Amino acid sequence: NAGVTQTPKFQVLKTGQSMTLQCAQDMNHNSMYWYRQDPGMGLRLIYYSASEGTTDKGEVPNGYNVSRLNKREFSLRLESAAPSQTSVYFCASGRNMDTEAFFGQGTRLTVV
Amino acid sequence: QQQVKQSPQSLIVQKGGISIINCAYENTAFDYFPWYQQFPGKGPALLIAIRPDVSEKKEGRFTISFNKSAKQFSLHIMDSQPGDSATYFCAASFAGGTSYGKLTFGQGTILTVHP
């Protein structure tokens, strides 16, 4: 039982390049989330998806897009990467009406 | 604005001591307050959580104290062990539906427990 799997684990991008962070969960959870973690700021919600086919903005959505491909997969896309998007990105999932969010191991992204 | 403020930023405790981390929140509509523990290179994992209808919750060596009127809650780690060395995040969210995973996090506390 893998839980929440994120790929890649590390990535270096040049300013202006695009990329997609992948996330998949095998716990049959309805809700999925993307957070970014920056030193001294904790984790901040970028986007979330309450169910397959729905997505909504979180606290810091600018510069990102998401796709809920199916119940298992939720991807995060950077269309034109900027140095301010250098961060560690975490995907999480949870059952609706449940109290716990399960996190993946993160993707460390550096934009130069 | 930072809706959940956490202190201290870092904490050093001797083995066997008590670690205390404090959080304050602004939005009185929050009604679920979890603490997450994160080891280097790993994602956060739920440690313990509390609802505002109780003032304290204890699980093993970990206790949450909650003060609704002061809008504050804290994590106490009794008999701290080197294996407890990690980053701890308090968080808050709204009950119901998909809201539990929409967490507002504090800034984090790096706990180091010396042997």
mmCIF file of C-alpha atoms in Angstrom:
data_model
loop_
_atom_site.group_PDB
_atom_site.id
_atom_site.type_symbol
_atom_site.label_atom_id
_atom_site.label_comp_id
_atom_site.label_asym_id
_atom_site.label_seq_id
_atom_site.Cartn_x
_atom_site.Cartn_y
_atom_site.Cartn_z
ATOM 1 C CA ASN A 1 0.000 0.000 0.000
ATOM 2 C CA ALA A 2 1.957 3.011 -1.304
ATOM 3 C CA GLY A 3 -0.334 5.798 -0.004
ATOM 4 C CA VAL A 4 0.385 9.076 -1.833
ATOM 5 C CA THR A 5 3.108 8.930 -4.490
ATOM 6 C CA GLN A 6 4.671 12.028 -6.039
ATOM 7 C CA THR A 7 6.955 12.261 -9.051
ATOM 8 C CA PRO A 8 9.560 13.529 -9.583
ATOM 9 C CA LYS A 9 11.282 13.840 -6.207
ATOM 10 C CA PHE A 10 13.687 16.531 -7.410
ATOM 11 C CA GLN A 11 13.626 18.915 -10.358
ATOM 12 C CA VAL A 12 15.618 21.909 -11.540
ATOM 13 C CA LEU A 13 13.974 24.224 -14.063
ATOM 14 C CA LYS A 14 15.113 27.321 -15.878
ATOM 15 C CA THR A 15 12.961 30.430 -15.631
ATOM 16 C CA GLY A 16 10.168 30.249 -18.188
ATOM 17 C CA GLN A 17 10.182 26.464 -18.561
ATOM 18 C CA SER A 18 7.067 24.441 -17.876
ATOM 19 C CA MET A 19 6.573 21.201 -16.036
ATOM 20 C CA THR A 20 3.938 18.994 -14.445
ATOM 21 C CA LEU A 21 4.168 17.474 -10.992
ATOM 22 C CA GLN A 22 2.385 14.168 -10.735
ATOM 23 C CA CYS A 23 0.505 12.781 -7.747
ATOM 24 C CA ALA A 24 -1.344 9.501 -7.320
ATOM 25 C CA GLN A 25 -3.052 7.934 -4.311
ATOM 26 C CA ASP A 26 -4.195 4.365 -3.820
ATOM 27 C CA MET A 27 -6.418 4.892 -0.764
ATOM 28 C CA ASN A 28 -9.642 5.528 -2.712
ATOM 29 C CA HIS A 29 -9.814 9.053 -1.303
ATOM 30 C CA ASN A 30 -12.182 11.584 -2.822
ATOM 31 C CA SER A 31 -10.271 14.752 -1.910
ATOM 32 C CA MET A 32 -6.789 15.700 -3.074
ATOM 33 C CA TYR A 33 -4.645 18.762 -2.338
ATOM 34 C CA TRP A 34 -1.479 20.514 -3.438
ATOM 35 C CA TYR A 35 0.584 22.454 -0.891
ATOM 36 C CA ARG A 36 3.893 24.277 -1.103
ATOM 37 C CA GLN A 37 6.316 24.468 1.813
ATOM 38 C CA ASP A 38 8.665 27.408 2.244
ATOM 39 C CA PRO A 39 11.008 28.127 5.175
ATOM 40 C CA GLY A 40 9.336 30.115 7.915
ATOM 41 C CA MET A 41 5.925 29.966 6.241
ATOM 42 C CA GLY A 42 4.696 26.470 6.921
ATOM 43 C CA LEU A 43 2.643 24.832 4.197
ATOM 44 C CA ARG A 44 0.227 26.806 2.053
ATOM 45 C CA LEU A 45 -2.623 25.370 -0.006
ATOM 46 C CA ILE A 46 -2.292 25.927 -3.757
ATOM 47 C CA TYR A 47 -5.281 24.021 -5.174
ATOM 48 C CA TYR A 48 -7.589 21.277 -4.075
ATOM 49 C CA SER A 49 -10.058 18.857 -5.603
ATOM 50 C CA ALA A 50 -13.079 17.681 -3.642
ATOM 51 C CA SER A 51 -13.893 14.938 -6.131
ATOM 52 C CA GLU A 52 -13.108 13.738 -9.611
ATOM 53 C CA GLY A 53 -13.910 16.497 -12.077
ATOM 54 C CA THR A 54 -13.814 19.390 -9.608
ATOM 55 C CA THR A 55 -10.969 21.705 -8.647
ATOM 56 C CA ASP A 56 -10.775 24.921 -6.667
ATOM 57 C CA LYS A 57 -8.220 27.536 -5.699
ATOM 58 C CA GLY A 58 -6.484 27.607 -2.371
ATOM 59 C CA GLU A 59 -4.460 30.355 -0.723
ATOM 60 C CA VAL A 60 -1.671 30.732 -3.334
ATOM 61 C CA PRO A 61 -2.944 29.604 -6.785
ATOM 62 C CA ASN A 62 -1.258 32.189 -9.019
ATOM 63 C CA GLY A 63 1.145 30.667 -11.553
ATOM 64 C CA TYR A 64 -0.273 27.155 -11.218
ATOM 65 C CA ASN A 65 -2.895 24.993 -12.874
ATOM 66 C CA VAL A 66 -4.221 21.604 -11.840
ATOM 67 C CA SER A 67 -5.953 18.629 -13.380
ATOM 68 C CA ARG A 68 -7.888 15.921 -11.571
ATOM 69 C CA LEU A 69 -7.334 13.230 -14.149
ATOM 70 C CA ASN A 70 -9.351 10.575 -12.326
ATOM 71 C CA LYS A 71 -10.028 9.619 -8.721
ATOM 72 C CA ARG A 72 -6.421 8.512 -8.187
ATOM 73 C CA GLU A 73 -4.435 11.258 -9.894
ATOM 74 C CA PHE A 74 -4.093 14.996 -9.350
ATOM 75 C CA SER A 75 -1.411 16.905 -11.257
ATOM 76 C CA LEU A 76 0.037 20.374 -10.740
ATOM 77 C CA ARG A 77 1.354 22.326 -13.719
ATOM 78 C CA LEU A 78 3.697 25.288 -13.834
ATOM 79 C CA GLU A 79 3.247 26.914 -17.234
ATOM 80 C CA SER A 80 6.126 29.387 -16.999
ATOM 81 C CA ALA A 81 8.290 28.739 -13.965
ATOM 82 C CA ALA A 82 9.613 31.646 -11.898
ATOM 83 C CA PRO A 83 12.298 31.705 -9.178
ATOM 84 C CA SER A 84 9.534 32.515 -6.648
ATOM 85 C CA GLN A 85 8.158 29.036 -7.305
ATOM 86 C CA THR A 86 11.264 27.418 -5.870
ATOM 87 C CA SER A 87 9.785 25.345 -3.074
ATOM 88 C CA VAL A 88 8.953 21.876 -1.821
ATOM 89 C CA TYR A 89 5.600 20.736 -3.148
ATOM 90 C CA PHE A 90 3.413 18.274 -1.310
ATOM 91 C CA CYS A 91 0.389 16.419 -2.539
ATOM 92 C CA ALA A 92 -2.141 15.146 0.004
ATOM 93 C CA SER A 93 -5.372 13.188 -0.032
ATOM 94 C CA GLY A 94 -8.239 12.492 2.331
ATOM 95 C CA ARG A 95 -11.697 10.973 2.499
ATOM 96 C CA ASN A 96 -14.559 13.430 2.528
ATOM 97 C CA MET A 97 -15.838 13.975 6.065
ATOM 98 C CA ASP A 98 -12.623 12.495 7.415
ATOM 99 C CA THR A 99 -10.223 14.292 9.666
ATOM 100 C CA GLU A 100 -6.817 13.291 8.377
ATOM 101 C CA ALA A 101 -4.906 14.409 5.314
ATOM 102 C CA PHE A 102 -2.224 11.972 4.110
ATOM 103 C CA PHE A 103 0.823 13.565 2.519
ATOM 104 C CA GLY A 104 3.245 12.359 -0.114
ATOM 105 C CA GLN A 105 7.012 12.656 0.297
ATOM 106 C CA GLY A 106 7.278 15.866 -1.656
ATOM 107 C CA THR A 107 8.912 17.261 -4.788
ATOM 108 C CA ARG A 108 11.813 19.642 -4.300
ATOM 109 C CA LEU A 109 11.703 22.149 -7.156
ATOM 110 C CA THR A 110 14.388 24.714 -7.892
ATOM 111 C CA VAL A 111 13.852 27.391 -10.533
ATOM 112 C CA VAL A 112 17.027 29.137 -11.668
ATOM 113 C CA GLN B 1 -2.033 37.356 6.623
ATOM 114 C CA GLN B 2 -0.893 34.526 8.838
ATOM 115 C CA GLN B 3 -4.060 33.123 10.356
ATOM 116 C CA VAL B 4 -2.204 30.614 12.520
ATOM 117 C CA LYS B 5 0.890 31.829 14.356
ATOM 118 C CA GLN B 6 3.295 29.311 15.868
ATOM 119 C CA SER B 7 6.132 29.701 18.359
ATOM 120 C CA PRO B 8 8.943 29.120 18.981
ATOM 121 C CA GLN B 9 10.654 28.708 15.603
ATOM 122 C CA SER B 10 13.132 26.293 17.137
ATOM 123 C CA LEU B 11 13.381 24.438 20.407
ATOM 124 C CA ILE B 12 16.168 22.458 22.044
ATOM 125 C CA VAL B 13 15.283 20.074 24.851
ATOM 126 C CA GLN B 14 17.228 17.514 26.819
ATOM 127 C CA LYS B 15 16.155 13.882 26.722
ATOM 128 C CA GLY B 16 13.422 13.315 29.286
ATOM 129 C CA GLY B 17 12.353 16.950 29.307
ATOM 130 C CA ILE B 18 9.058 18.536 28.285
ATOM 131 C CA SER B 19 8.713 20.180 24.884
ATOM 132 C CA ILE B 20 6.040 22.859 24.529
ATOM 133 C CA ILE B 21 4.975 24.444 21.252
ATOM 134 C CA ASN B 22 2.320 27.145 21.106
ATOM 135 C CA CYS B 23 -0.106 28.288 18.425
ATOM 136 C CA ALA B 24 -2.617 31.100 18.173
ATOM 137 C CA TYR B 25 -5.354 31.438 15.586
ATOM 138 C CA GLU B 26 -7.479 34.328 14.408
ATOM 139 C CA ASN B 27 -10.514 32.840 12.693
ATOM 140 C CA THR B 28 -13.081 31.734 15.287
ATOM 141 C CA ALA B 29 -14.785 29.598 12.635
ATOM 142 C CA PHE B 30 -11.905 27.104 12.728
ATOM 143 C CA ASP B 31 -13.045 23.982 14.507
ATOM 144 C CA TYR B 32 -10.442 21.327 13.864
ATOM 145 C CA PHE B 33 -6.896 21.717 15.152
ATOM 146 C CA PRO B 34 -4.340 19.054 14.181
ATOM 147 C CA TRP B 35 -0.640 18.816 14.820
ATOM 148 C CA TYR B 36 1.595 17.352 12.126
ATOM 149 C CA GLN B 37 5.073 15.921 12.557
ATOM 150 C CA GLN B 38 7.599 16.040 9.725
ATOM 151 C CA PHE B 39 10.946 14.265 9.521
ATOM 152 C CA PRO B 40 13.625 15.458 7.057
ATOM 153 C CA GLY B 41 12.865 14.411 3.503
ATOM 154 C CA LYS B 42 9.380 13.202 4.399
ATOM 155 C CA GLY B 43 5.893 14.596 4.144
ATOM 156 C CA PRO B 44 4.011 15.751 7.257
ATOM 157 C CA ALA B 45 2.093 13.072 9.151
ATOM 158 C CA LEU B 46 -0.802 13.591 11.543
ATOM 159 C CA LEU B 47 0.324 13.347 15.160
ATOM 160 C CA ILE B 48 -2.724 14.328 17.198
ATOM 161 C CA ALA B 49 -5.779 16.539 16.726
ATOM 162 C CA ILE B 50 -8.446 18.251 18.820
ATOM 163 C CA ARG B 51 -11.895 19.768 18.360
ATOM 164 C CA PRO B 52 -12.856 22.935 20.296
ATOM 165 C CA ASP B 53 -15.452 21.146 22.408
ATOM 166 C CA VAL B 54 -12.713 19.734 24.664
ATOM 167 C CA SER B 55 -9.884 21.509 26.478
ATOM 168 C CA GLU B 56 -7.328 18.723 26.392
ATOM 169 C CA LYS B 57 -6.522 15.569 24.480
ATOM 170 C CA LYS B 58 -3.785 13.118 25.363
ATOM 171 C CA GLU B 59 -2.280 10.334 23.275
ATOM 172 C CA GLY B 60 0.685 8.657 24.901
ATOM 173 C CA ARG B 61 3.383 11.257 25.540
ATOM 174 C CA PHE B 62 1.637 13.869 23.382
ATOM 175 C CA THR B 63 -0.995 16.260 24.748
ATOM 176 C CA ILE B 64 -2.904 19.097 23.117
ATOM 177 C CA SER B 65 -4.195 21.844 25.382
ATOM 178 C CA PHE B 66 -6.879 24.069 23.895
ATOM 179 C CA ASN B 67 -8.062 27.481 25.128
ATOM 180 C CA LYS B 68 -11.041 28.584 23.069
ATOM 181 C CA SER B 69 -11.481 31.988 24.709
ATOM 182 C CA ALA B 70 -7.838 32.885 24.129
ATOM 183 C CA LYS B 71 -7.832 31.307 20.643
ATOM 184 C CA GLN B 72 -4.703 29.376 21.536
ATOM 185 C CA PHE B 73 -3.634 25.754 21.565
ATOM 186 C CA SER B 74 -0.406 24.029 22.422
ATOM 187 C CA LEU B 75 1.410 20.727 22.029
ATOM 188 C CA HIS B 76 3.168 19.205 25.020
ATOM 189 C CA ILE B 77 5.612 16.348 24.511
ATOM 190 C CA MET B 78 6.384 14.636 27.804
ATOM 191 C CA ASP B 79 9.575 12.650 28.366
ATOM 192 C CA SER B 80 10.995 13.948 25.082
ATOM 193 C CA GLN B 81 13.195 11.484 23.182
ATOM 194 C CA PRO B 82 15.846 11.985 20.478
ATOM 195 C CA GLY B 83 13.471 10.219 18.082
ATOM 196 C CA ASP B 84 11.029 13.105 18.589
ATOM 197 C CA SER B 85 13.481 15.443 16.836
ATOM 198 C CA ALA B 86 11.486 16.741 13.870
ATOM 199 C CA THR B 87 9.587 19.759 12.610
ATOM 200 C CA TYR B 88 6.153 20.213 14.146
ATOM 201 C CA PHE B 89 3.324 22.125 12.516
ATOM 202 C CA CYS B 90 0.088 23.218 14.083
ATOM 203 C CA ALA B 91 -2.830 23.708 11.731
ATOM 204 C CA ALA B 92 -6.494 24.617 11.640
ATOM 205 C CA SER B 93 -9.410 23.942 9.341
ATOM 206 C CA PHE B 94 -13.180 24.001 9.123
ATOM 207 C CA ALA B 95 -15.306 20.964 9.810
ATOM 208 C CA GLY B 96 -17.428 19.249 7.272
ATOM 209 C CA GLY B 97 -17.234 17.890 3.770
ATOM 210 C CA THR B 98 -13.904 18.357 2.080
ATOM 211 C CA SER B 99 -12.689 20.993 4.483
ATOM 212 C CA TYR B 100 -10.533 18.865 6.754
ATOM 213 C CA GLY B 101 -7.712 18.674 4.255
ATOM 214 C CA LYS B 102 -7.850 22.419 3.534
ATOM 215 C CA LEU B 103 -5.457 23.165 6.310
ATOM 216 C CA THR B 104 -4.052 26.522 7.387
ATOM 217 C CA PHE B 105 -0.633 25.803 8.839
ATOM 218 C CA GLY B 106 1.539 27.577 11.364
ATOM 219 C CA GLN B 107 5.137 28.409 10.478
ATOM 220 C CA GLY B 108 6.612 25.268 12.044
ATOM 221 C CA THR B 109 8.896 24.509 15.001
ATOM 222 C CA ILE B 110 12.147 22.621 14.633
ATOM 223 C CA LEU B 111 12.508 20.449 17.743
ATOM 224 C CA THR B 112 15.890 19.004 18.687
ATOM 225 C CA VAL B 113 16.096 16.589 21.597
ATOM 226 C CA HIS B 114 19.627 16.056 22.879
ATOM 227 C CA PRO B 115 20.536 12.646 24.321
#
